[in-house]
Coordinates of C-alpha atoms in Angstrom, one line a residue:
M14 CA -11.6 2.1 6.0
A15 CA -14.1 1.5 8.8
N16 CA -17.0 2.1 6.4
T17 CA -15.5 -0.4 3.9
N18 CA -15.2 -3.1 6.7
N19 CA -18.8 -2.5 7.6
I20 CA -19.9 -2.9 4.0
V21 CA -18.0 -6.1 3.7
A22 CA -19.4 -7.4 6.9
L23 CA -22.9 -6.6 5.8
L24 CA -22.4 -8.3 2.5
I25 CA -21.2 -11.5 4.3
L26 CA -24.2 -11.4 6.6
L27 CA -26.6 -11.0 3.6
F28 CA -24.8 -13.8 1.8
F29 CA -25.3 -16.2 4.7
F30 CA -28.9 -15.1 5.3
S31 CA -29.8 -15.6 1.6
T32 CA -28.0 -19.0 1.6
S33 CA -30.0 -20.1 4.6
L34 CA -33.2 -19.0 2.9
A35 CA -32.2 -21.0 -0.2
D36 CA -31.4 -24.0 2.0
L37 CA -34.9 -24.2 3.3
P38 CA -37.0 -26.2 0.9
P39 CA -39.5 -23.8 -0.5
T40 CA -42.3 -26.4 -0.6
D41 CA -42.3 -26.4 3.3
C42 CA -43.2 -22.7 3.4
N43 CA -45.1 -22.4 0.2
G44 CA -48.0 -24.3 1.7
T45 CA -48.3 -21.9 4.6
P46 CA -50.5 -18.8 4.7
D47 CA -47.5 -16.4 4.6
P48 CA -44.5 -18.1 2.9
K49 CA -42.2 -15.1 3.3
F50 CA -42.8 -14.9 7.0
C51 CA -42.3 -18.7 7.3
Q52 CA -38.9 -18.5 5.5
S53 CA -37.7 -15.5 7.6
N54 CA -38.5 -17.3 10.8
L55 CA -37.5 -20.8 10.1
A56 CA -34.6 -20.4 7.5
T57 CA -32.0 -19.7 10.2
T58 CA -32.8 -22.9 12.2
G59 CA -30.6 -25.1 10.1
L60 CA -33.3 -27.7 9.9
T61 CA -33.8 -30.3 7.2
S62 CA -36.9 -30.5 5.1
D63 CA -38.7 -32.6 7.7
I64 CA -42.1 -31.1 8.3
H65 CA -42.2 -32.3 11.9
D66 CA -38.9 -30.6 12.9
L67 CA -40.1 -27.4 11.3
G68 CA -43.5 -27.7 13.1
R69 CA -41.8 -28.3 16.5
V70 CA -39.5 -25.3 16.1
S71 CA -42.5 -23.1 15.1
I72 CA -44.5 -24.1 18.1
R73 CA -41.6 -23.5 20.5
T74 CA -41.1 -20.1 18.8
S75 CA -44.8 -19.3 19.3
L76 CA -44.5 -20.2 23.0
S77 CA -41.5 -17.9 23.4
N78 CA -43.3 -15.1 21.6
A79 CA -46.4 -15.6 23.8
R80 CA -44.3 -15.2 26.9
K81 CA -42.8 -11.9 25.6
F82 CA -46.2 -10.6 24.6
M83 CA -47.5 -11.4 28.1
A84 CA -44.7 -9.5 29.6
L85 CA -45.4 -6.5 27.3
V86 CA -49.1 -6.5 28.3
D87 CA -48.1 -6.6 32.0
K88 CA -45.8 -3.7 31.4
Y89 CA -48.6 -1.6 30.0
L90 CA -50.9 -2.5 32.8
A91 CA -48.3 -1.4 35.3
R92 CA -48.8 2.1 33.8
K93 CA -52.5 1.9 33.6
K94 CA -53.1 5.2 35.5
N95 CA -52.3 6.9 32.2
L96 CA -54.9 4.9 30.2
S97 CA -58.6 5.1 29.7
P98 CA -60.8 2.6 31.5
S99 CA -61.7 0.9 28.2
A100 CA -58.0 0.6 27.3
V101 CA -57.3 -1.0 30.6
Q102 CA -60.1 -3.4 30.2
A103 CA -58.9 -4.3 26.7
L104 CA -55.4 -5.0 28.2
I105 CA -56.9 -7.1 30.9
D106 CA -58.6 -9.2 28.3
C107 CA -55.3 -9.5 26.4
Q108 CA -53.6 -10.6 29.6
F109 CA -56.2 -13.3 30.2
L110 CA -56.1 -14.5 26.6
S111 CA -52.2 -14.6 26.6
A112 CA -52.2 -16.8 29.7
L113 CA -54.6 -19.2 28.0
S114 CA -52.4 -19.3 24.9
M115 CA -49.3 -20.0 26.9
D116 CA -51.1 -22.9 28.5
Y117 CA -52.2 -24.3 25.1
L118 CA -48.8 -24.0 23.6
Q119 CA -47.0 -25.4 26.6
S120 CA -49.1 -28.5 26.5
T121 CA -48.6 -28.8 22.8
T122 CA -44.8 -28.7 22.8
S123 CA -44.5 -31.9 24.7
L124 CA -47.1 -33.8 22.6
V125 CA -45.5 -33.0 19.2
S126 CA -42.3 -34.8 20.1
A127 CA -43.7 -37.8 18.3
N128 CA -44.1 -37.7 14.5
N129 CA -47.4 -39.7 14.6
L130 CA -50.3 -39.0 17.0
P131 CA -53.6 -40.8 17.5
N132 CA -56.5 -38.9 15.8
N133 CA -57.9 -37.7 19.1
E134 CA -54.6 -36.2 20.3
A135 CA -54.1 -34.5 16.9
D136 CA -57.6 -33.1 17.2
D137 CA -56.8 -31.8 20.7
I138 CA -53.6 -30.0 19.4
L139 CA -55.4 -28.6 16.3
T140 CA -58.0 -27.2 18.6
R141 CA -55.5 -25.5 20.9
L142 CA -53.5 -24.0 18.1
S143 CA -56.7 -22.8 16.5
A144 CA -57.7 -21.2 19.8
T145 CA -54.3 -19.6 20.3
L146 CA -54.8 -17.8 17.0
T147 CA -58.3 -16.7 18.0
N148 CA -56.9 -15.3 21.3
Y149 CA -54.5 -13.0 19.5
Q150 CA -57.3 -11.9 17.2
T151 CA -59.6 -11.2 20.1
C152 CA -56.9 -9.2 21.9
W153 CA -56.4 -7.0 18.8
E154 CA -60.2 -6.4 18.4
G155 CA -60.4 -5.2 22.0
L156 CA -57.5 -2.8 21.5
Q157 CA -59.0 -1.4 18.3
T158 CA -62.2 -0.5 19.9
A159 CA -60.8 0.9 23.1
S160 CA -60.8 4.7 23.5
S161 CA -57.5 6.6 23.9
A162 CA -55.5 3.4 23.2
W163 CA -53.3 4.8 20.3
S164 CA -50.1 4.6 22.4
I165 CA -50.8 1.0 23.3
R166 CA -51.6 0.0 19.7
N167 CA -48.4 1.7 18.4
G168 CA -46.3 -0.3 20.9
I169 CA -48.1 -3.5 20.7
F170 CA -49.0 -3.9 17.1
M171 CA -45.7 -5.6 15.9
P172 CA -45.5 -8.1 18.8
L173 CA -49.2 -8.9 18.3
S174 CA -48.8 -9.2 14.6
N175 CA -45.8 -11.5 15.0
G176 CA -47.7 -13.7 17.5
T177 CA -50.7 -14.0 15.1
K178 CA -48.4 -14.9 12.2
L179 CA -46.4 -17.5 14.3
S180 CA -49.7 -19.0 15.5
S181 CA -50.9 -19.3 11.9
L182 CA -47.6 -20.8 10.8
S183 CA -47.6 -23.4 13.6
L184 CA -51.2 -24.3 12.8
S185 CA -50.4 -24.8 9.1
L186 CA -47.3 -26.9 9.7
F187 CA -49.0 -29.0 12.4
R188 CA -52.0 -29.7 10.1
R189 CA -49.7 -30.8 7.3
G190 CA -47.4 -32.9 9.4
W191 CA -49.7 -34.5 11.9
V192 CA -53.4 -34.4 10.8
H193 CA -54.3 -37.2 8.4
R194 CA -58.0 -37.7 9.2
K195 CA -60.1 -38.8 6.2
K196 CA -63.7 -38.0 5.6
K197 CA -66.1 -40.6 7.2
G198 CA -68.9 -42.3 5.5
K199 CA -72.1 -41.0 4.0
F200 CA -74.3 -38.7 6.1
E201 CA -77.5 -40.6 7.1
F202 CA -80.4 -39.6 9.3
L203 CA -83.4 -41.5 10.7
G204 CA -85.5 -38.4 10.5
G205 CA -86.3 -35.9 7.7
G206 CA -85.5 -32.2 7.5
G207 CA -86.4 -29.8 10.2
G208 CA -86.5 -29.6 13.9
G209 CA -85.4 -32.8 15.4
G210 CA -84.6 -36.0 13.5
G211 CA -84.4 -39.5 15.1
G212 CA -81.4 -41.4 16.3
S213 CA -80.9 -39.6 19.7
R214 CA -79.3 -41.5 22.5
K215 CA -81.4 -41.8 25.6
L216 CA -78.9 -41.1 28.4
L217 CA -79.1 -39.3 31.7
F218 CA -80.9 -36.2 30.4
S219 CA -83.7 -36.7 28.0
D220 CA -87.0 -35.2 27.2
D221 CA -89.0 -37.9 29.1
I222 CA -86.9 -38.1 32.2
P223 CA -87.8 -35.2 34.6
L224 CA -85.3 -33.7 37.0
D225 CA -87.2 -35.5 39.8
H226 CA -85.7 -38.7 38.4
L227 CA -82.2 -37.5 38.0
P228 CA -79.9 -40.5 38.7
L229 CA -76.5 -39.8 40.2
K230 CA -73.8 -42.2 41.3
M231 CA -72.2 -40.4 44.2
S232 CA -68.6 -41.1 45.0
I233 CA -68.5 -38.2 47.5
G234 CA -71.2 -35.7 48.5
N235 CA -74.1 -35.1 50.8
V236 CA -76.9 -37.0 49.3
K237 CA -79.2 -36.5 52.3
L238 CA -78.8 -32.8 52.2
F239 CA -79.6 -32.7 48.6
E240 CA -82.8 -34.8 49.1
S241 CA -84.0 -32.8 52.1
L242 CA -83.4 -29.4 50.4
T243 CA -85.1 -30.2 47.1
G244 CA -87.5 -33.0 47.9
R245 CA -86.1 -34.9 45.0
R246 CA -84.9 -38.5 45.3
L247 CA -81.7 -39.5 43.6
L248 CA -82.9 -42.7 42.0
Q249 CA -80.4 -45.4 41.0
A250 CA -82.8 -47.1 38.6
Y251 CA -81.2 -45.9 35.3
P252 CA -78.1 -47.8 34.2
D253 CA -76.5 -44.8 32.6
S254 CA -75.8 -42.9 35.8
I255 CA -73.3 -40.1 35.9
N256 CA -70.2 -40.1 38.1
V257 CA -70.0 -37.2 40.6
R258 CA -67.0 -36.6 42.9
A259 CA -68.9 -34.1 45.1
M260 CA -72.1 -32.1 45.1
V261 CA -73.1 -28.8 46.6
V262 CA -76.3 -26.8 46.7
V263 CA -76.7 -23.1 46.0
D264 CA -79.6 -21.6 47.9
P265 CA -79.9 -17.8 48.6
S266 CA -82.0 -18.5 51.7
G267 CA -79.0 -20.0 53.4
D268 CA -80.3 -23.6 53.5
G269 CA -77.7 -24.9 51.1
N270 CA -74.0 -25.1 51.1
F271 CA -73.6 -21.7 49.4
T272 CA -75.7 -18.6 48.8
T273 CA -74.1 -17.6 45.5
I274 CA -73.1 -19.5 42.4
N275 CA -69.6 -18.1 42.3
D276 CA -68.9 -19.2 45.8
A277 CA -69.9 -22.7 44.9
V278 CA -67.6 -22.6 41.8
A279 CA -64.7 -21.4 44.0
A280 CA -65.2 -24.5 46.2
A281 CA -64.6 -26.8 43.2
P282 CA -61.2 -28.6 43.3
N283 CA -58.7 -27.4 40.8
N284 CA -57.5 -29.2 37.7
T285 CA -59.4 -32.4 38.3
D286 CA -59.5 -35.3 35.8
I287 CA -62.9 -36.5 34.4
S288 CA -62.2 -40.0 35.6
G289 CA -62.8 -38.8 39.1
G290 CA -66.3 -37.4 38.1
Y291 CA -68.0 -34.1 38.1
F292 CA -68.2 -31.4 40.8
L293 CA -71.9 -30.9 40.7
I294 CA -73.5 -27.6 41.6
Y295 CA -77.3 -27.7 42.1
I296 CA -79.0 -24.3 42.0
V297 CA -82.4 -23.9 43.5
P298 CA -85.1 -21.8 41.8
G299 CA -84.4 -18.1 41.9
V300 CA -83.0 -15.0 40.1
Y301 CA -79.2 -14.8 40.6
E302 CA -77.8 -11.3 39.8
E303 CA -74.2 -12.6 39.3
Y304 CA -71.5 -12.5 36.7
V305 CA -70.5 -16.2 36.9
T306 CA -67.0 -17.3 35.8
I307 CA -65.8 -20.8 35.4
D308 CA -62.0 -20.3 35.3
K309 CA -59.5 -22.5 33.4
N310 CA -58.5 -24.4 36.5
K311 CA -62.1 -25.3 37.4
K312 CA -62.5 -28.4 35.1
N313 CA -65.3 -30.9 35.1
V314 CA -67.9 -28.7 36.7
M315 CA -71.6 -29.6 36.1
M316 CA -74.1 -27.0 37.0
I317 CA -77.8 -28.0 37.2
G318 CA -80.6 -25.6 37.7
S319 CA -84.3 -26.2 38.3
G320 CA -85.4 -25.5 34.8
I321 CA -85.6 -22.8 32.2
N322 CA -87.2 -19.6 33.8
Q323 CA -86.8 -21.3 37.2
T324 CA -83.1 -20.9 37.8
I325 CA -82.1 -17.5 36.2
I326 CA -78.6 -15.9 36.1
T327 CA -78.8 -12.3 34.9
G328 CA -76.6 -9.4 34.2
N329 CA -76.5 -6.2 32.0
R330 CA -73.0 -5.4 31.0
S331 CA -72.5 -3.9 27.6
V332 CA -70.1 -2.1 25.3
V333 CA -72.0 1.1 25.5
D334 CA -71.6 1.0 29.3
G335 CA -67.9 0.5 29.1
S336 CA -67.2 -3.3 28.8
T337 CA -65.4 -4.9 26.0
T338 CA -67.5 -7.4 24.1
F339 CA -65.3 -10.2 25.5
N340 CA -65.9 -9.0 29.1
S341 CA -69.6 -8.2 28.8
S342 CA -70.8 -11.7 29.4
T343 CA -73.2 -12.7 32.2
M344 CA -71.6 -16.1 32.3
A345 CA -68.0 -16.8 31.1
V346 CA -66.8 -20.3 30.8
V347 CA -63.2 -21.5 30.3
G348 CA -62.9 -24.6 32.4
E349 CA -62.7 -27.8 30.4
R350 CA -65.7 -30.2 30.2
F351 CA -68.1 -27.7 31.7
V352 CA -71.8 -28.8 31.6
A353 CA -74.8 -26.6 32.2
V354 CA -78.4 -28.0 32.5
N355 CA -81.8 -26.5 33.1
I356 CA -80.6 -22.8 33.5
T357 CA -81.6 -19.5 32.0
I358 CA -78.7 -17.1 31.4
R359 CA -79.6 -13.5 30.4
N360 CA -78.1 -10.2 29.4
T361 CA -80.8 -7.6 29.9
A362 CA -78.9 -4.6 28.6
G363 CA -81.2 -4.5 25.6
A364 CA -80.7 -3.7 21.9
I365 CA -79.9 -0.1 22.6
K366 CA -76.7 -1.1 24.4
H367 CA -75.3 -2.9 21.3
Q368 CA -72.9 -5.7 22.1
A369 CA -74.0 -7.4 25.3
V370 CA -73.1 -11.1 25.8
A371 CA -75.1 -13.5 27.8
V372 CA -72.8 -16.5 27.6
R373 CA -69.1 -16.4 26.5
N374 CA -67.8 -19.9 26.1
G375 CA -64.1 -20.8 25.5
A376 CA -64.3 -24.2 27.4
D377 CA -63.1 -27.2 25.5
L378 CA -65.5 -30.1 25.4
S379 CA -68.3 -28.1 27.0
T380 CA -72.0 -28.8 26.9
F381 CA -75.2 -26.7 27.4
Y382 CA -78.3 -28.8 27.6
N383 CA -81.9 -27.6 28.1
C384 CA -80.8 -24.0 28.7
S385 CA -82.1 -20.6 27.6
I386 CA -79.5 -18.0 26.5
E387 CA -81.1 -14.6 26.1
G388 CA -79.9 -11.3 24.9
Y389 CA -80.0 -9.0 21.9
Q390 CA -76.8 -8.2 20.0
D391 CA -74.0 -10.8 20.5
T392 CA -76.0 -13.1 22.8
L393 CA -73.9 -16.3 22.6
Y394 CA -70.2 -15.8 22.1
T395 CA -68.9 -19.2 21.1
H396 CA -65.4 -17.9 21.4
S397 CA -63.1 -21.0 20.9
M398 CA -62.5 -24.7 21.4
R399 CA -65.1 -27.5 21.0
Q400 CA -68.7 -27.0 22.1
F401 CA -72.1 -28.6 22.0
Y402 CA -75.6 -27.1 22.6
R403 CA -78.7 -29.4 22.8
N404 CA -82.4 -28.4 23.3
C405 CA -81.4 -24.8 24.1
D406 CA -83.4 -21.7 23.4
I407 CA -81.2 -18.8 22.1
Y408 CA -82.6 -15.3 21.6
G409 CA -81.1 -12.3 19.9
T410 CA -80.9 -9.8 17.1
V411 CA -77.6 -8.8 15.4
D412 CA -75.0 -11.5 15.2
F413 CA -76.5 -13.3 18.1
I414 CA -74.5 -16.5 17.7
F415 CA -70.9 -15.5 17.0
G416 CA -67.3 -16.5 17.6
N417 CA -64.7 -19.0 16.4
A418 CA -65.3 -22.2 18.2
A419 CA -66.0 -25.6 16.6
V420 CA -69.6 -25.8 17.7
V421 CA -72.7 -27.8 17.0
L422 CA -76.1 -26.6 18.0
Q423 CA -78.6 -29.5 17.8
N424 CA -82.4 -29.5 18.4
C425 CA -82.2 -25.9 19.6
N426 CA -84.7 -23.1 19.1
L427 CA -83.2 -19.9 17.6
Y428 CA -85.4 -17.0 18.2
A429 CA -84.8 -13.7 16.3
R430 CA -86.0 -10.6 18.2
L431 CA -86.9 -7.1 17.0
P432 CA -83.7 -5.0 16.8
M433 CA -83.3 -1.3 16.9
Q434 CA -84.9 0.8 14.2
G435 CA -82.8 0.6 11.0
Q436 CA -81.0 -2.7 12.0
F437 CA -81.3 -6.1 10.5
N438 CA -80.9 -9.5 12.2
A439 CA -78.1 -11.9 11.5
I440 CA -78.4 -15.1 13.4
T441 CA -74.7 -16.0 13.0
A442 CA -71.4 -14.2 12.6
Q443 CA -68.7 -16.9 12.5
G444 CA -65.2 -15.7 13.0
R445 CA -62.7 -18.1 11.4
T446 CA -59.6 -16.1 10.3
D447 CA -57.4 -18.9 9.0
P448 CA -58.2 -21.7 6.6
N449 CA -56.4 -24.2 8.8
Q450 CA -58.5 -23.6 11.9
N451 CA -60.9 -26.5 12.7
T452 CA -63.6 -24.1 13.6
G453 CA -67.1 -23.3 12.4
T454 CA -70.8 -23.3 13.4
S455 CA -73.0 -26.3 12.6
I456 CA -76.7 -25.8 13.1
H457 CA -78.4 -29.2 13.0
S458 CA -82.1 -30.1 13.4
C459 CA -82.8 -26.7 14.9
T460 CA -85.9 -24.5 14.6
I461 CA -85.5 -20.8 13.5
K462 CA -88.4 -18.6 14.3
A463 CA -89.3 -15.0 15.1
T464 CA -90.4 -13.7 18.6
P465 CA -93.8 -12.0 18.6
D466 CA -92.3 -8.5 18.5
L467 CA -90.3 -9.3 15.4
A468 CA -93.2 -11.3 13.8
S469 CA -95.3 -8.1 13.9
S470 CA -92.6 -6.1 12.0
T471 CA -93.0 -5.7 8.3
T472 CA -89.6 -4.0 7.7
T473 CA -87.0 -5.9 9.6
K474 CA -84.9 -8.4 7.6
T475 CA -83.4 -11.5 9.1
Y476 CA -80.5 -13.5 7.6
L477 CA -78.9 -16.8 8.4
G478 CA -75.5 -15.1 8.9
R479 CA -72.8 -12.8 7.7
P480 CA -69.0 -13.2 7.4
W481 CA -67.4 -11.5 10.4
K482 CA -64.0 -12.8 9.3
E483 CA -62.3 -13.9 6.1
Y484 CA -62.8 -17.7 6.4
S485 CA -66.2 -17.6 8.1
R486 CA -67.8 -21.1 8.1
T487 CA -71.4 -21.9 9.0
V488 CA -73.7 -24.8 8.0
Y489 CA -77.4 -25.2 8.4
M490 CA -78.7 -28.8 8.0
Q491 CA -82.0 -30.5 8.5
S492 CA -83.4 -27.4 10.3
Y493 CA -86.8 -25.7 10.1
M494 CA -86.7 -22.1 8.9
D495 CA -89.8 -20.0 9.3
S496 CA -90.8 -17.2 6.9
L497 CA -88.7 -14.6 8.8
I498 CA -85.6 -15.7 6.8
D499 CA -84.9 -13.3 3.8
P500 CA -85.0 -15.2 0.5
A501 CA -81.3 -14.2 -0.1
G502 CA -80.5 -16.2 3.1
W503 CA -77.2 -14.5 3.8
R504 CA -75.9 -10.9 4.2
D505 CA -72.5 -9.5 3.3
W506 CA -70.4 -7.9 6.0
N507 CA -68.7 -5.2 3.9
G508 CA -69.1 -5.3 0.1
T509 CA -67.1 -8.2 -1.4
F510 CA -65.2 -9.0 1.8
A511 CA -64.8 -12.7 2.4
L512 CA -67.4 -13.7 -0.2
S513 CA -64.9 -16.0 -2.1
T514 CA -63.1 -17.3 1.1
L515 CA -66.1 -18.1 3.4
Y516 CA -67.9 -21.4 3.5
Y517 CA -71.6 -21.2 4.0
A518 CA -73.8 -24.2 3.3
E519 CA -77.3 -25.5 3.6
Y520 CA -78.5 -29.1 3.5
D521 CA -82.0 -30.6 3.6
N522 CA -83.7 -27.8 5.5
A523 CA -87.5 -27.3 5.7
G524 CA -90.0 -24.5 6.2
P525 CA -90.9 -21.4 4.2
G526 CA -87.6 -19.8 4.8
S527 CA -85.5 -22.7 3.5
N528 CA -86.0 -22.3 -0.2
T529 CA -82.6 -21.9 -1.8
S530 CA -83.7 -20.8 -5.3
S531 CA -83.1 -17.1 -4.5
R532 CA -80.1 -17.4 -2.3
V533 CA -76.9 -15.4 -2.7
N534 CA -74.6 -16.4 -5.6
W535 CA -71.3 -15.9 -3.7
P536 CA -68.4 -18.2 -4.6
G537 CA -68.3 -19.5 -1.0
Y538 CA -72.0 -20.3 -0.7
N539 CA -73.0 -24.0 -1.3
V540 CA -76.1 -26.2 -1.3
I541 CA -74.5 -29.4 -0.2
D542 CA -75.3 -33.1 -0.4
A543 CA -75.2 -35.8 2.4
T544 CA -71.6 -36.6 1.9
D545 CA -70.4 -33.0 2.5
A546 CA -72.9 -32.5 5.3
N547 CA -71.3 -35.5 7.1
N548 CA -68.3 -33.4 7.9
F549 CA -70.4 -31.2 10.2
T550 CA -72.0 -33.7 12.4
V551 CA -71.4 -34.2 16.1
S552 CA -69.3 -37.2 15.5
N553 CA -67.0 -35.7 12.8
F554 CA -66.9 -32.0 13.4
I555 CA -66.4 -31.9 17.2
G556 CA -65.5 -35.5 17.8
G557 CA -68.5 -35.8 20.1
D558 CA -68.4 -39.6 20.3
G559 CA -65.2 -39.3 22.3
W560 CA -66.4 -36.9 25.0
L561 CA -70.2 -36.4 25.0
P562 CA -71.2 -39.9 26.4
V563 CA -69.7 -39.0 29.8
T564 CA -72.0 -36.0 30.1
K565 CA -75.0 -38.2 29.6
A566 CA -76.6 -35.6 27.4
P567 CA -78.5 -36.9 24.4
Y568 CA -77.1 -36.2 20.9
Q569 CA -77.7 -37.3 17.4
E570 CA -74.4 -38.8 16.1
A571 CA -75.1 -38.6 12.4

């Protein structure tokens, strides 16, 4: 009799569960990447067919899952004495990324209470949800490569998988319910293809204004100290001056405010608003053997060096020597609206140490201007959020610009180096995992050349990129490509993986490596026109018109 009652109860439960699934309009879940997962998670909420209600519940559920996942990671770290060093490091990365995701989701839950949002707010949320999904993916990648981590992976796989799927679901529902941006007008340039068109704004930093003439509007700060230390006058002659809330000087000799860069960063106030200005750190010439971190609470930090190869930050962490790729960076940036100017950042581990990051950037609305970023494999990790690089030199070998940010590189020099024997070069390895993410790499008006050691090699092939993830997206437009680029242009990652789901495109490039007649014939490869290229400009792809002017860095809008 007891068994009969259990069977009846089970049938009743299945009836109500199947009824709730049927009550959920299938069209709301059919447009998501995983309709079955969507139904199983939202069917029991009793919601109507309103896409906004479903999106709000999905985001709240994602936040709840992120908290549970963070607690699980903390639990494993509490027992770290039983784990390998690489497994512990991977968990620390997961802990860090989980905290970021919780912040992104927490800020998003309050904003989606309205059914209609201004375009800039919708873009902000879309960026945070895209980054949350990337954070889960990065956590899993670290655990996969960590040694002796099978016990962790077995216990963490389902929560991590659920978090990934919930993030994808939230992203899909938000995009359908709140994002209604249309394509802007036709793509037009003042200059022709290759290496620097016209139309740049002349703002604070430009090619014809040297650092000696750096204009600053000081609201707080020791101007006299700055002048006496550097011999530079802070001229007020330029109308487009930048607002600075405070300024400090880093000088290892002891004549400045701090002797290390990290100490200067630690002195920056927490969670400031851009309306109050930048916390400016001036770094005198020298070689700084530091691993510099700009944490999430250190917002609106501007770091100005004395010039490329004058102010040098250097490190040598690598995967071979025990770091995760994520934690191998010489400089790691998370704080919103970070700006770096006139600095060289290096990872000197060399090609033999495989993944070794010079800069890892996950800072929203961040800018690198007139910097040199130097390494071999995985030099620049454009991890997440919205980023801009202007007049930078970037050196590397395998996948040396990689990650899943929404990023524009403009008027930069991309230098491919000689890799290890038997390797080929891939300039980019973009990591979009979901078609709803607003991410991708746009390379505009740049110059792609070989360093002398590579130029002398007759066997090493160099490609524009390869698909690290399923929805990899990279666009080259109006750039100069030297003869180092293989005629096929692009390289597969693993057989046919991602060849029909990726989006690779070229527009109006110049130079001997730009001929598209022998390019790959993948379904996802495109030679595009000006209208399509317009989607990948500073203005449209990263919304630069809304946040770059305050940096005073020059940029070409369209």
